[in-house]
């Protein structure tokens, strides 16, 4: 039978079969021997060992469309990164780190800010000014007041979406609004593994029907840039490209150069100072790692 891995914990993979049932599976030893690890989101072939207890073995991983490193998920169409607009205040350095990671992995990103019921239009416009200029679609919602949820529902329709963001911003609330059966699916898995269901500790996939899947990922408090050369970081800030023709030197990294179109654009308001400052901080961080 074929199915999709919804969750993986401690060597067990919970596979939603084409018959509509959830199976607790182990991966065959051949995967370990070949150093292949099944991922949440993988389409797999599996054999049923116990039809009553719904247990089985994952026999084969079907070809992947893509596979992300962080979060470790497969077959993703887009990422929806969720931050609160207040309580807590959005950490834009953390947001920019996530955007860089998705740019490296070539995953389209949509940015969503929750808790707009707690602020005025000034804060919303400030964030629009930063990220719409950078080319990212922005959405503003209130999960508490159910505002903007229908638009997000249309955004994820027919796609596999990674939902990511720090703890406490309302990821679980949004997931349950978009996918009411998520609570039930989480409970079903939790009953099998005897763990609580209210805190997301592992990547988990919810089937919303009609080819729509939502991956709720663990909250992150920090993100480290790995396997990224500091010289390539500028390519992960899409708003830089239109201004690079104003740079004097080919390969300008927009840091110490005196004649730089990107630095001029920051001064003249074409590029957000917040984005540029986070670029500069990340560049220095990657440069330091390059020395070792």
Short mmCIF file of C-alpha atoms in Angstrom, two decimals, residues 183-280:
data_model
loop_
_atom_site.label_atom_id
_atom_site.label_comp_id
_atom_site.label_asym_id
_atom_site.label_seq_id
_atom_site.Cartn_x
_atom_site.Cartn_y
_atom_site.Cartn_z
CA UNK A 183 -6.58 18.14 17.02
CA UNK A 184 -8.13 14.76 16.34
CA UNK A 185 -5.18 13.53 14.25
CA UNK A 186 -2.69 14.73 16.85
CA UNK A 187 -4.70 12.98 19.55
CA UNK A 188 -4.73 9.77 17.56
CA UNK A 189 -0.95 9.78 17.25
CA UNK A 190 -0.48 10.89 20.86
CA UNK A 191 -2.57 7.97 22.06
CA UNK A 192 -0.28 5.59 20.23
CA UNK A 193 2.94 7.07 21.59
CA UNK A 194 1.56 8.11 25.00
CA UNK A 195 2.67 11.74 24.74
CA UNK A 196 0.94 15.06 25.20
CA UNK A 197 -0.51 16.79 22.19
CA UNK A 198 -0.51 20.47 23.08
CA UNK A 199 3.12 21.35 22.35
CA UNK A 200 4.64 20.75 18.93
CA UNK A 201 7.96 19.01 19.50
CA UNK A 202 8.27 17.35 16.11
CA UNK A 203 7.35 18.19 12.55
CA UNK A 204 3.86 16.93 11.84
CA UNK A 205 1.74 16.81 8.71
CA UNK A 206 -2.03 17.31 8.66
CA UNK A 207 -4.20 16.18 5.77
CA UNK A 208 -6.73 18.93 5.07
CA UNK A 209 -8.28 17.14 2.07
CA UNK A 210 -8.26 18.00 -1.64
CA UNK A 211 -4.49 17.62 -1.88
CA UNK A 212 -3.89 20.17 0.88
CA UNK A 213 -1.37 19.45 3.63
CA UNK A 214 -0.11 21.59 6.49
CA UNK A 215 3.12 20.87 8.33
CA UNK A 216 3.25 22.24 11.85
CA UNK A 217 6.89 22.45 12.88
CA UNK A 218 8.48 22.92 16.33
CA UNK A 219 8.97 26.50 17.45
CA UNK A 220 12.43 27.89 16.92
CA UNK A 221 14.25 30.41 19.08
CA UNK A 222 17.43 30.64 17.04
CA UNK A 223 18.64 29.64 13.61
CA UNK A 224 22.19 29.04 12.57
CA UNK A 225 23.32 29.44 8.99
CA UNK A 226 25.15 26.30 7.94
CA UNK A 227 26.75 25.42 4.61
CA UNK A 228 26.32 28.96 3.34
CA UNK A 229 29.33 30.98 2.19
CA UNK A 230 29.27 34.59 3.33
CA UNK A 231 29.99 35.63 -0.27
CA UNK A 232 26.70 34.07 -1.39
CA UNK A 233 24.56 35.59 1.36
CA UNK A 234 23.69 38.65 -0.76
CA UNK A 235 21.86 36.35 -3.20
CA UNK A 236 19.42 35.50 -0.40
CA UNK A 237 18.24 39.11 -0.15
CA UNK A 238 16.21 39.49 -3.38
CA UNK A 239 15.72 43.24 -2.98
CA UNK A 240 19.49 43.80 -3.46
CA UNK A 241 19.61 42.65 -7.08
CA UNK A 242 18.03 45.70 -8.79
CA UNK A 243 20.64 47.98 -7.17
CA UNK A 244 23.75 45.87 -7.77
CA UNK A 245 24.36 47.44 -11.17
CA UNK A 246 25.37 50.54 -9.19
CA UNK A 247 28.23 48.66 -7.53
CA UNK A 248 31.73 49.52 -8.78
CA UNK A 249 33.21 46.06 -8.31
CA UNK A 250 32.02 42.72 -9.68
CA UNK A 251 31.25 40.46 -6.72
CA UNK A 252 30.60 43.39 -4.38
CA UNK A 253 29.35 42.08 -1.03
CA UNK A 254 27.88 45.45 -0.03
CA UNK A 255 29.79 45.78 3.23
CA UNK A 256 33.10 47.67 3.02
CA UNK A 257 33.05 48.86 -0.58
CA UNK A 258 32.94 52.63 -1.06
CA UNK A 259 30.97 52.65 -4.34
CA UNK A 260 28.03 50.31 -3.74
CA UNK A 261 24.56 50.52 -5.25
CA UNK A 262 23.01 48.53 -2.42
CA UNK A 263 24.46 50.77 0.32
CA UNK A 264 23.27 53.81 -1.61
CA UNK A 265 19.79 52.28 -1.87
CA UNK A 266 19.72 51.88 1.92
CA UNK A 267 20.62 55.56 2.36
CA UNK A 268 18.01 56.66 -0.17
CA UNK A 269 15.22 54.48 1.24
CA UNK A 270 15.06 51.86 -1.52
CA UNK A 271 16.12 49.07 0.84
CA UNK A 272 15.00 48.74 4.45
CA UNK A 273 17.74 49.64 6.98
CA UNK A 274 16.46 46.78 9.15
CA UNK A 275 16.98 44.23 6.39
CA UNK A 276 20.41 45.60 5.50
CA UNK A 277 21.54 45.60 9.14
CA UNK A 278 20.46 41.97 9.54
CA UNK A 279 22.31 41.16 6.31
CA UNK A 280 25.44 42.82 7.70
#
